Coordinates of C-alpha atoms and ligand atoms in Angstrom, one line a residue:
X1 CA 112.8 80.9 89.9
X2 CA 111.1 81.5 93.4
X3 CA 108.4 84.1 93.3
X4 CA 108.6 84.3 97.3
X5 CA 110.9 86.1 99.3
X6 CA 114.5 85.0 100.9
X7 CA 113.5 84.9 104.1
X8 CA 110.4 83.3 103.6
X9 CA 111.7 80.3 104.4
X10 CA 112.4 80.8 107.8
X11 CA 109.1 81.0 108.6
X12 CA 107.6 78.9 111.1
X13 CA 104.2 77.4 110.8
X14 CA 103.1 77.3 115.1
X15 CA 99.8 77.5 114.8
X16 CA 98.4 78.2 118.2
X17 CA 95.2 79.6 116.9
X18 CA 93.0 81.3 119.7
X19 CA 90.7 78.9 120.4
X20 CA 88.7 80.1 123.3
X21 CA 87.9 83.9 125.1
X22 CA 91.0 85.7 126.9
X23 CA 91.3 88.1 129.2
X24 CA 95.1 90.2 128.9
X25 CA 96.4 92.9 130.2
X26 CA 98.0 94.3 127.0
X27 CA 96.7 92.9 123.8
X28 CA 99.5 93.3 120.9
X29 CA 97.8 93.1 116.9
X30 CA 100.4 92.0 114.8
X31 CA 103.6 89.9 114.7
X32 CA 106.2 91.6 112.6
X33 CA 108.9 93.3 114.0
X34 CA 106.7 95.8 115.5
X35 CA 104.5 93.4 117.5
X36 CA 107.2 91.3 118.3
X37 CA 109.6 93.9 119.9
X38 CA 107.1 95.2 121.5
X39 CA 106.3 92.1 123.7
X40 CA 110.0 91.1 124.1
X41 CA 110.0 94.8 125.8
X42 CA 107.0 93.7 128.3
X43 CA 107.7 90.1 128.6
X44 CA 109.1 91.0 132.4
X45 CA 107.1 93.9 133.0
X46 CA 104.2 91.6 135.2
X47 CA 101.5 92.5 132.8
X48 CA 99.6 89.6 131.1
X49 CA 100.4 89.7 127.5
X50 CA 99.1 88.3 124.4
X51 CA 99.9 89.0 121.0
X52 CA 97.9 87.8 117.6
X53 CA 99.2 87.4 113.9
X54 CA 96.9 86.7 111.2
X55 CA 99.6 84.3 109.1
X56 CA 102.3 83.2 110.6
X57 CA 104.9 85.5 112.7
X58 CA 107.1 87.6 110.6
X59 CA 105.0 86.8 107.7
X60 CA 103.9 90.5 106.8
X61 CA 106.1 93.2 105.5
X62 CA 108.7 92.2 107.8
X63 CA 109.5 88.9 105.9
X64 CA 109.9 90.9 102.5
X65 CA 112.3 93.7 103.2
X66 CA 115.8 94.2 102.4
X67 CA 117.1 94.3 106.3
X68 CA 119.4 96.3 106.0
X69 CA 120.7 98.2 109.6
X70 CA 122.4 101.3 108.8
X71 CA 122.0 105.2 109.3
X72 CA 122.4 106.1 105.4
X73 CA 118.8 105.3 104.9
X74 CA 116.9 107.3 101.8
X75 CA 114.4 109.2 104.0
X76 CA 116.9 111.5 105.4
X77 CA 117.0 113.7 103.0
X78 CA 112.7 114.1 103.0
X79 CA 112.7 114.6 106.6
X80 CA 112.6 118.3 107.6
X81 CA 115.6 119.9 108.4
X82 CA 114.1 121.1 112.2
X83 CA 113.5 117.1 112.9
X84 CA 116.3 115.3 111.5
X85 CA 118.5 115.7 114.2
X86 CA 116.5 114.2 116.6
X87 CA 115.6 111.5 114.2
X88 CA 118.9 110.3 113.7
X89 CA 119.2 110.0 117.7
X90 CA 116.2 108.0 117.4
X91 CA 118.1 105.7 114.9
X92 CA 121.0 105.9 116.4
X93 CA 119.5 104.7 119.6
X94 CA 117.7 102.2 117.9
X95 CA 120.6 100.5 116.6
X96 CA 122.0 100.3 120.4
X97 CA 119.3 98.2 121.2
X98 CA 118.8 96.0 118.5
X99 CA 122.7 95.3 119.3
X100 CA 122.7 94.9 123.1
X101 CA 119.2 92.3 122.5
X102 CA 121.9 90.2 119.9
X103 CA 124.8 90.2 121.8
X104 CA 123.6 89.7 125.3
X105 CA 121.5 87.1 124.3
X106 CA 123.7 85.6 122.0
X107 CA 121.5 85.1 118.6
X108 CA 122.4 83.8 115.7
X109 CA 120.6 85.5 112.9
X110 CA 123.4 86.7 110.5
X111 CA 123.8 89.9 111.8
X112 CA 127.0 91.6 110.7
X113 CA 128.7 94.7 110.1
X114 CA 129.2 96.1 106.5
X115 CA 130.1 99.2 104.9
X116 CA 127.3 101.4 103.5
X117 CA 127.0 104.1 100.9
X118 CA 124.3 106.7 100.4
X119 CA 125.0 108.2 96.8
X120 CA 123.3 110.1 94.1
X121 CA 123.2 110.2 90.7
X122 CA 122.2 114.1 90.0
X123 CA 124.5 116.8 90.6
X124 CA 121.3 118.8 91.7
X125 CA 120.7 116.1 94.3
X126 CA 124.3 116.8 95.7
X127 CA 123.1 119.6 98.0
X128 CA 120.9 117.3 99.7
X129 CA 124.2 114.7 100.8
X130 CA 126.1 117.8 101.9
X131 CA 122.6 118.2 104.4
X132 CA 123.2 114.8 105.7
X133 CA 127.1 115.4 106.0
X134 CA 126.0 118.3 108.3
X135 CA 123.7 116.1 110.7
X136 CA 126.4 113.6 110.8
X137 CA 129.3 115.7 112.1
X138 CA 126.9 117.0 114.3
X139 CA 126.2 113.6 116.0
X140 CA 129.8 112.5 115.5
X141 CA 129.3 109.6 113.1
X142 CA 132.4 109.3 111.0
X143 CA 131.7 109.5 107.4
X144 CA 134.3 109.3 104.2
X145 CA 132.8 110.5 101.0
X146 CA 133.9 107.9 98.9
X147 CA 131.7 106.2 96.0
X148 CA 130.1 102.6 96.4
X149 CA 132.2 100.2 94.0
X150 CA 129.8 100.0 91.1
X151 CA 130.9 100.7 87.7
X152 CA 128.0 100.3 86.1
X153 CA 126.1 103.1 87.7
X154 CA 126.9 107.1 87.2
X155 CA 127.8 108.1 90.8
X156 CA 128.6 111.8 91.0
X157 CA 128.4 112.0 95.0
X158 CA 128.9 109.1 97.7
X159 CA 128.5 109.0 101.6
X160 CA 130.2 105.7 103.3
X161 CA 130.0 104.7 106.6
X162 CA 131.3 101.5 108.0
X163 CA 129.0 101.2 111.5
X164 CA 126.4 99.6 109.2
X165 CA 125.2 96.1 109.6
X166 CA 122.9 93.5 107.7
X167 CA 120.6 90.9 109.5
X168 CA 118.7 88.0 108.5
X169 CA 115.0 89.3 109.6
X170 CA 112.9 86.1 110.0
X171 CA 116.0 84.3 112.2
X172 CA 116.3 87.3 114.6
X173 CA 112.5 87.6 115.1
X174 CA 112.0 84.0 115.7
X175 CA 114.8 84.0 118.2
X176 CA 113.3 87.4 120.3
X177 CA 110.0 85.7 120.2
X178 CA 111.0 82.7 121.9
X179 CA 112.7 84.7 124.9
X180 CA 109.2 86.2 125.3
X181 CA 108.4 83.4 127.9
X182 CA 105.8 85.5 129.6
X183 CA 103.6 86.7 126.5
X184 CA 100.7 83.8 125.1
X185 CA 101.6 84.3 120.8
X186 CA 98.3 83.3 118.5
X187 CA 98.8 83.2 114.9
X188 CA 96.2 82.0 112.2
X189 CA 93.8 84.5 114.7
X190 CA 92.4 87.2 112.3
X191 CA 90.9 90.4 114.4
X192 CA 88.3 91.6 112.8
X193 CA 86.9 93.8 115.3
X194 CA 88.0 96.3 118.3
X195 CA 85.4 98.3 120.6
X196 CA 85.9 100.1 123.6
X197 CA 83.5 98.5 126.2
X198 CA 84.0 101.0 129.9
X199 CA 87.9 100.9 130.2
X200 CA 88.1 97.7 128.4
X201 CA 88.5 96.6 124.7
X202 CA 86.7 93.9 123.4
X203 CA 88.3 92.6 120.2
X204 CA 86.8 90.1 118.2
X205 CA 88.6 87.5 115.6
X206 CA 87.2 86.3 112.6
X207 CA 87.0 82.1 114.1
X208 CA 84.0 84.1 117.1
X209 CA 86.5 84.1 119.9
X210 CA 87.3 87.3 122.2
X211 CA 90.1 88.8 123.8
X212 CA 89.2 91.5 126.9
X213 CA 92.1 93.5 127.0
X214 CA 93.4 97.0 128.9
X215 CA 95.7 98.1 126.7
X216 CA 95.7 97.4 123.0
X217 CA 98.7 98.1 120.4
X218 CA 98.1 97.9 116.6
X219 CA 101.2 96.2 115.2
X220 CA 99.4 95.8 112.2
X221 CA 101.6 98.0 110.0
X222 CA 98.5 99.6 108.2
X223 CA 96.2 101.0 110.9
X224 CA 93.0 100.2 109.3
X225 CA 91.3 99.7 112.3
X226 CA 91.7 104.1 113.0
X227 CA 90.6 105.0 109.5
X228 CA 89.3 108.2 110.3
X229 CA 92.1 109.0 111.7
X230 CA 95.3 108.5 109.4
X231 CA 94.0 106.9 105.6
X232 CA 94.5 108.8 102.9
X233 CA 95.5 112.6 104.0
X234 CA 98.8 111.4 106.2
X235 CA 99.9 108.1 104.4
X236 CA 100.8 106.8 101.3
X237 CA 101.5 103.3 99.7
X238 CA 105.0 102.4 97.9
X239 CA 105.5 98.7 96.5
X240 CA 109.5 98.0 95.2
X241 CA 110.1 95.4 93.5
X242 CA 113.5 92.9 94.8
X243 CA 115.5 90.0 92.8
X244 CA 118.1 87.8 94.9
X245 CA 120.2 85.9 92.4
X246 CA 124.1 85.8 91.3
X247 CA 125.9 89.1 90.9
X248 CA 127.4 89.9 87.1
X249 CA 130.5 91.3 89.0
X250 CA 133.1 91.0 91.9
X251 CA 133.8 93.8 93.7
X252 CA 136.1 91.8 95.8
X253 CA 134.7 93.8 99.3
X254 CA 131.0 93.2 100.4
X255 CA 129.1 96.6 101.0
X256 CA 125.5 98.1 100.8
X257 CA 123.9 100.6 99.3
X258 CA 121.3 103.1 98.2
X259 CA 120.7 106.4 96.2
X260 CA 118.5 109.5 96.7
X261 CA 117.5 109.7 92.8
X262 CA 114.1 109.5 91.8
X263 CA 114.4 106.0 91.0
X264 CA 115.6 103.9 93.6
X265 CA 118.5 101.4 93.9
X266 CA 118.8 100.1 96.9
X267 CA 121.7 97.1 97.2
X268 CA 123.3 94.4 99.8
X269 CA 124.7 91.1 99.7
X270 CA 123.4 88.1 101.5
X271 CA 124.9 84.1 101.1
X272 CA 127.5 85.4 98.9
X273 CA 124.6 86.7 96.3
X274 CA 123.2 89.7 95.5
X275 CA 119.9 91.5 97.0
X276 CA 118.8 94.4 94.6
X277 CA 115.7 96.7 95.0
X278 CA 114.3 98.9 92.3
X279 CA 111.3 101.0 91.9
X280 CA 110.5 102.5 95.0
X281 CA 108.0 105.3 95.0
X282 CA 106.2 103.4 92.8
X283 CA 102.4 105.2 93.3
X284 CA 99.9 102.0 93.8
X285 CA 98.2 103.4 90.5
X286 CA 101.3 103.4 89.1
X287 CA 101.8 100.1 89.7
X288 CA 102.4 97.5 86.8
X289 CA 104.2 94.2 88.2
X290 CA 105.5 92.7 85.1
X291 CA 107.3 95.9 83.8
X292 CA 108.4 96.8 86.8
X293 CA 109.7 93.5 87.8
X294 CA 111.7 93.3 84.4
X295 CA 113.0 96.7 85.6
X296 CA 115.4 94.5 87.7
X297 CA 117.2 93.4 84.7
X298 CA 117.9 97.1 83.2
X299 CA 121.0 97.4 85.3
X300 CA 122.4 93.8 84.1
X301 CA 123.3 93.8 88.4
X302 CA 122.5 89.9 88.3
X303 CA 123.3 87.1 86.0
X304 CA 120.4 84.4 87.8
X305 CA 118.3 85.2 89.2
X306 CA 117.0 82.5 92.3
X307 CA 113.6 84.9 93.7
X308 CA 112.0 87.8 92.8
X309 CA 109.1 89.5 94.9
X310 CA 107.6 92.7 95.8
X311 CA 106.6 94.3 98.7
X312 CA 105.0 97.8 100.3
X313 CA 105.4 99.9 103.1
X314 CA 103.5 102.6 104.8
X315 CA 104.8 106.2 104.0
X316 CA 103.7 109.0 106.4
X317 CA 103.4 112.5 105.1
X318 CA 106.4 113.9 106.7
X319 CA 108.7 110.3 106.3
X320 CA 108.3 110.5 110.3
X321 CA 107.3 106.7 111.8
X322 CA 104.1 106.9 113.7
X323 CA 104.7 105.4 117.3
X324 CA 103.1 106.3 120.7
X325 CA 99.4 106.8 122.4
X326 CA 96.3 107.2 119.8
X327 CA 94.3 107.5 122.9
X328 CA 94.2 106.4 126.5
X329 CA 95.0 102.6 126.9
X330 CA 95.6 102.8 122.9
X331 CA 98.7 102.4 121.3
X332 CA 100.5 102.4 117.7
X333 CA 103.9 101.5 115.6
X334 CA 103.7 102.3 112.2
X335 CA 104.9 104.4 109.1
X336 CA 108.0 103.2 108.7
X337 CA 109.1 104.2 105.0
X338 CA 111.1 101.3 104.5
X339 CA 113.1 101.6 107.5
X340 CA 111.4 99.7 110.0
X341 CA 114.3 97.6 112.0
X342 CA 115.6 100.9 113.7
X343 CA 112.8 102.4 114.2
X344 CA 110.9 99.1 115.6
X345 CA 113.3 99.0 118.0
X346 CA 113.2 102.4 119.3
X347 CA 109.2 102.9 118.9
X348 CA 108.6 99.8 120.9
X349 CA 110.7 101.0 124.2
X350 CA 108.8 104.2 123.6
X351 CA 105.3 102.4 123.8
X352 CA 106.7 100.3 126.8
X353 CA 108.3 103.6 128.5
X354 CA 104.5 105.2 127.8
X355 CA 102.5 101.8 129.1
X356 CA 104.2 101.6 132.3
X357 CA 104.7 104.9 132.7
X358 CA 108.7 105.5 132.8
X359 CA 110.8 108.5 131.9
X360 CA 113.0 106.6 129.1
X361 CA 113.3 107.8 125.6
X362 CA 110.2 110.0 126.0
X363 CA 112.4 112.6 124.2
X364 CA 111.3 110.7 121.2
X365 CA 107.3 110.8 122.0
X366 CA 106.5 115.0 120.4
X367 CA 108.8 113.6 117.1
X368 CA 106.9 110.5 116.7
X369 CA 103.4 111.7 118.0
X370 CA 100.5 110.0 116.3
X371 CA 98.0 112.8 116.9
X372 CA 100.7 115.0 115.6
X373 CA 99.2 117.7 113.2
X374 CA 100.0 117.6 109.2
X375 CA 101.3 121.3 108.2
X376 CA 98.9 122.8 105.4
X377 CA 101.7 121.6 103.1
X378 CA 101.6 118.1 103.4
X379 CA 98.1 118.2 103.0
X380 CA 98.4 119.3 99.7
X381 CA 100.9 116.8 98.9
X382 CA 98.9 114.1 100.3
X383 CA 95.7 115.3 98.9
X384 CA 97.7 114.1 95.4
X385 CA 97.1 110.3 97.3
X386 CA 93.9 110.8 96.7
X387 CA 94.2 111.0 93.0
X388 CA 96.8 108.4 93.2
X389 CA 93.6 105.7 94.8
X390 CA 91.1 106.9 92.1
X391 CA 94.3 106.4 89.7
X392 CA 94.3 103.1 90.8
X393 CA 90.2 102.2 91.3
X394 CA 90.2 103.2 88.0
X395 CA 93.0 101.0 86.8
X396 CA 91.1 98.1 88.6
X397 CA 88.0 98.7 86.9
X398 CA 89.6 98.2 82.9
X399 CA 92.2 95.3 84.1
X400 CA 93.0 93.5 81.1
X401 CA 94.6 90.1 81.5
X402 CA 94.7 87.1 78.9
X403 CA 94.7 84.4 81.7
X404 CA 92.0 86.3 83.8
X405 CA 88.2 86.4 83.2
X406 CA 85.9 88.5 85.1
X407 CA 82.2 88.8 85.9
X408 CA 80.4 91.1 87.5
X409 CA 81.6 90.2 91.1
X410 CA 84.0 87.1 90.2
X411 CA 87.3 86.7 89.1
X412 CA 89.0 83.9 87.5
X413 CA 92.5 82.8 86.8
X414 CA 93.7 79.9 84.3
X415 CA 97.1 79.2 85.3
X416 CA 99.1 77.5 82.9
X417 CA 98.7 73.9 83.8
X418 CA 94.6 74.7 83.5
X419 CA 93.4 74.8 87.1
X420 CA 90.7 77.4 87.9
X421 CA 91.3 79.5 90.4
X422 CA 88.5 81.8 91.6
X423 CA 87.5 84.3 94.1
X424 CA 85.7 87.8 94.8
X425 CA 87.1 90.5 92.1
X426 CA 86.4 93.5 94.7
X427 CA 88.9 94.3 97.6
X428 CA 86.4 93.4 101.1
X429 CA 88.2 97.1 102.5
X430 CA 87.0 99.9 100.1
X431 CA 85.2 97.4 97.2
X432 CA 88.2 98.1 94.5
X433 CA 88.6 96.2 91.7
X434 CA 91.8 93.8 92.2
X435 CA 94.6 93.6 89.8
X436 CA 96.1 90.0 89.1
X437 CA 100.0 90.4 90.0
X438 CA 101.5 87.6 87.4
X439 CA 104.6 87.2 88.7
X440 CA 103.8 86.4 92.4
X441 CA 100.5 85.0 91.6
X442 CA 98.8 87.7 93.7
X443 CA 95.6 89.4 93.6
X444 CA 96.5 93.0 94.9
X445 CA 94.6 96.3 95.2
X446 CA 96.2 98.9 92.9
X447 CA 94.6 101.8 95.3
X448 CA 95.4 100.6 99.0
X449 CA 97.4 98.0 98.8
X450 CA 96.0 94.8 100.2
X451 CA 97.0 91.6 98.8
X452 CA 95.3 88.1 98.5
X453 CA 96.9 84.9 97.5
X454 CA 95.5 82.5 94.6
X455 CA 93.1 81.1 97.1
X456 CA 92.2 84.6 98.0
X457 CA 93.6 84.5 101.5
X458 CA 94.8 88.3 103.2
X459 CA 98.3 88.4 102.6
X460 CA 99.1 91.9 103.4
X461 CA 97.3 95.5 103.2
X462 CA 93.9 96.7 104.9
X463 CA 91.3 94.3 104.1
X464 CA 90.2 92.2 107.4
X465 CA 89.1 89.8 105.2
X466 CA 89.8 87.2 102.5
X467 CA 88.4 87.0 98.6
X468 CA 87.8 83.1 99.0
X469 CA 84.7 81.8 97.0
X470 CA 82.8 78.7 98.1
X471 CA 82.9 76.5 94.9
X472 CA 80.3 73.6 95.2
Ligands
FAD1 C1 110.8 96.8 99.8 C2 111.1 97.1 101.2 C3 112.4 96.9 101.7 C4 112.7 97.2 103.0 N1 113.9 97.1 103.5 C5 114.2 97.5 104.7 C6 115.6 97.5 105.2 O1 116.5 97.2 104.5 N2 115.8 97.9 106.5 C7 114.8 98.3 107.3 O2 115.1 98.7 108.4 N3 113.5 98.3 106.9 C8 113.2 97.9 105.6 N4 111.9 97.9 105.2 C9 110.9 98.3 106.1 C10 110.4 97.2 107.0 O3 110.3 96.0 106.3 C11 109.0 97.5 107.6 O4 108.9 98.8 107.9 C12 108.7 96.6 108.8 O5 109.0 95.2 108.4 C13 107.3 96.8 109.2 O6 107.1 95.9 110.3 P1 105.7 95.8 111.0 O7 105.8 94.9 112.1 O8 105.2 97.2 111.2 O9 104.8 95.2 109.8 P2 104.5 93.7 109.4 O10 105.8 92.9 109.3 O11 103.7 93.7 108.1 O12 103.7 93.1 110.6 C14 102.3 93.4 110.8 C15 101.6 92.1 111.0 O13 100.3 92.3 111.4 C16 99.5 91.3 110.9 N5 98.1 91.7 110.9 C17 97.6 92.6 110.1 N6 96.3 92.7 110.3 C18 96.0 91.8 111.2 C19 94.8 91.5 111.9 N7 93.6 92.0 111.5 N8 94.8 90.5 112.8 C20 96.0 89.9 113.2 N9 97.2 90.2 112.6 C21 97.1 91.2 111.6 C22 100.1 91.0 109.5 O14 99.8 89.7 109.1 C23 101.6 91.2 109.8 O15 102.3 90.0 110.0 C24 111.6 97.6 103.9 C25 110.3 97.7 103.4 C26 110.0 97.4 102.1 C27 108.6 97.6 101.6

């Protein structure tokens, strides 16, 4: 068994490393489906463009998720009632896009329509469907209330739709990339630093070299480089757990789905096998890989399984994605809780609608404000992230692992075979102890989620840097 994603292997390895100082017009940090959209949307806008990914392109978050493209997503039923009208324009919108950029362009990524359910499990969570009923109707998207064919799970109350659709992630990004004929892409080009210089930024990658750029965008799905202004009081952290293997039943129709419950369930169908997520909301300091990756089994959903790997997102305060203007000349797409492809899409013409200054989908820009104020009671909710990081420096500081040792600033790992692998045992962003994840083979940070791999490369998360140890 595969301890990488599905897509993963659509990955393509350019490596077009900057190599020398730039001068852009719009600098983009970060090529998932964020990044990515965003310079397919000002390819032909005349503006010099550059965008620069860390790993390879699609390699973040984007190469881990579900991708599924439908309207019964989760978070509708945590958004507030005043805002979820307009958000499910947003989506609704979104979903326009993403289909006019496949169908006019004629790319072949495995996108196709499917039924989806939204269910619960809880009679006390029925109220909540009936909510999402309402905003439906409202927006005229048909609905049946009929449950998802799964036996083995208690449904009491079931939302379907069939304008739902399913994509292959990494095969649609690659393609929207290459139509970006006017935009210079960089991966293997870590940024470690961005400062305003006069109406300029200066932004600095780890190899020395320099890009000047007028307009920068952070793409980088965790906006580390604004700490002050979003970590810990208006996001949180959530790692699920997915297995890709060989159904334990027929249902005879192919379908997607996912509950509202407290523990998550989240369900599609790709090559004829099954994709099953478990374990969302899973607190970083909560977090305890091997457990919760045997969690996939409790269901019996899949007899083989072929892969199984985790994977985080970003979760604002009020489940609202955070897209638009930081400041002059500085722009953001984030927060997606688990939902990025729709919201991608429809954040990205919002930036480009902002940078050059036109009138379209500005409806969207008050909703999805960065600067936006948190309400008195999400800062109490979010104050309880703050626990949640101690929590998890804590749980950093008494790791216990049979194949890892530790020193005082080292860590070691013995795989099975008896190779050594070392590197630094604190996190490089806020110097927390790192948690060996045994079933990737990942060094992650139980408080803020950045991940290194054996060699102690950056993977994923806030940390700039990597944990590598010169050995001589
Ligand atoms: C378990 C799970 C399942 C999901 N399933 C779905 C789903 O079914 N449908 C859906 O719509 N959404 C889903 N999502 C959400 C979706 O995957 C994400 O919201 C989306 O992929 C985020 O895209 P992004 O471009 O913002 O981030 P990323 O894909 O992470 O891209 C950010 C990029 O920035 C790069 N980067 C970071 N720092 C730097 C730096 N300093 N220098 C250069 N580059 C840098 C990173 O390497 C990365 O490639 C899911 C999320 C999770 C966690």
């Amino acid at each position: 068994m595969e301890n990488k994603s599905i897509w993963s292997k659509y990955l393509e390895k350019n490596e077009k490393i900057l190599d020398k100082n730039i001068s852009v017009d719009v600098l983009i940090i970060g090529g998932g489906i964020s990044g990515v959209l965003t310079a397919y949307n000002l390819n032909n806008s005349g503006l010099k463009i550059a965008l620069v990914e860390r790993n390879e392109i699609g390699s973040g978050i984007t190469s881990k998720m579900t991708a599924k493209v439908t309207l019964l997503q989760d978070i509708l039923t945590k958004i507030d009632e005043k805002d979820l009208d307009l958000y499910l324009k947003s989506q609704i919108d979104g979903l326009k896009i993403l289909k006019s950029i496949i169908e006019d362009n004629n790319l072949d990524c495995c996108f196709k329509k499917n039924t989806s359910y939204l269910y619960t499990i809880k009679k006390s969570n029925i109220k909540k469907l009936d909510k999402i009923k309402k905003v439906l109707e409202d927006n005229k998207i048909s609905f049946q209330e009929e449950n998802p064919p799964l036996s083995s799970i208690p449904v009491v109350s079931s939302i379907k739709i069939d304008n739902s659709y399913e994509i292959n992630p990494i095969l649609y990004l690659k393609q929207v990339k290459n139509m970006c004929n006017n935009v210079q892409f960089y991966d293997h080009t870590n940024i470690v630093e961005v400062l305003k210089e006069d109406k300029k930024f200066i932004v600095k990658a780890e190899n020395g070299n320099t890009i000047t750029s007028k307009i920068v965008v952070f793409a980088t799905n965790y906006p580390y480089f604004l700490k002050p202004l979003f970590f810990p009081i208006k996001v949180k952290l959530e790692k699920s757990y997915i297995g890709y293997g060989k159904p334990n039943f027929s249902t005879g129709k192919d379908f997607n789905c996912i509950n509202i419950d407290k523990d998550v369930h989240s369900i599609r169908f790709y090559d004829n096998k099954m994709i099953y997520l478990t374990g969302s909301k899973i607190n970083a300091s909560k977090v305890n890989d091997a457990k919760n990756f045997l969690k996939l089994t409790d269901n019996n959903l899949i007899k083989e399984f072929d892969c199984m790997w985790s994977n985080i997102d970003l979760f604002p305060s009020d489940y609202l994605p955070i897209m638009g203007r930081i400041f002059d000349n500085m722009y953001i797409l984030t927060g997606y809780s688990a939902w990025g492809i729709l919201s991608s899409h429809i954040g990205s013409c919002l930036l480009v609608s902002l940078i050059l200054k036109k009138k379209k989908y500005l409806k969207y820009q008050e909703l999805f404000n960065p600067r936006k104020k948190i309400t008195m009671k999400k800062f109490v909710n979010s104050s309880f992230n703050v626990y949640e990081n101690i929590n998890g420096f804590l749980k950093g500081i008494f790791a216990k692992n049979k194949l890892v040792f530790y020193s005082k600033d080292k860590a070691i790992y013995v795989s099975n075979d008896g190779y050594c692998y070392i590197v630094k045992r604190k996190c490089p962003h806020l110097k927390c102890n790192l948690l060996f994840n045994e079933v990737e083979k990942t060094w992650d940070c139980p408080c803020h989620g950045s991940r290194f791999d054996l060699f102690g490369n950056v993977i994923a998360g806030p940390s700039k840097y990597n944990i590598k140890v010169d050995v001589k």
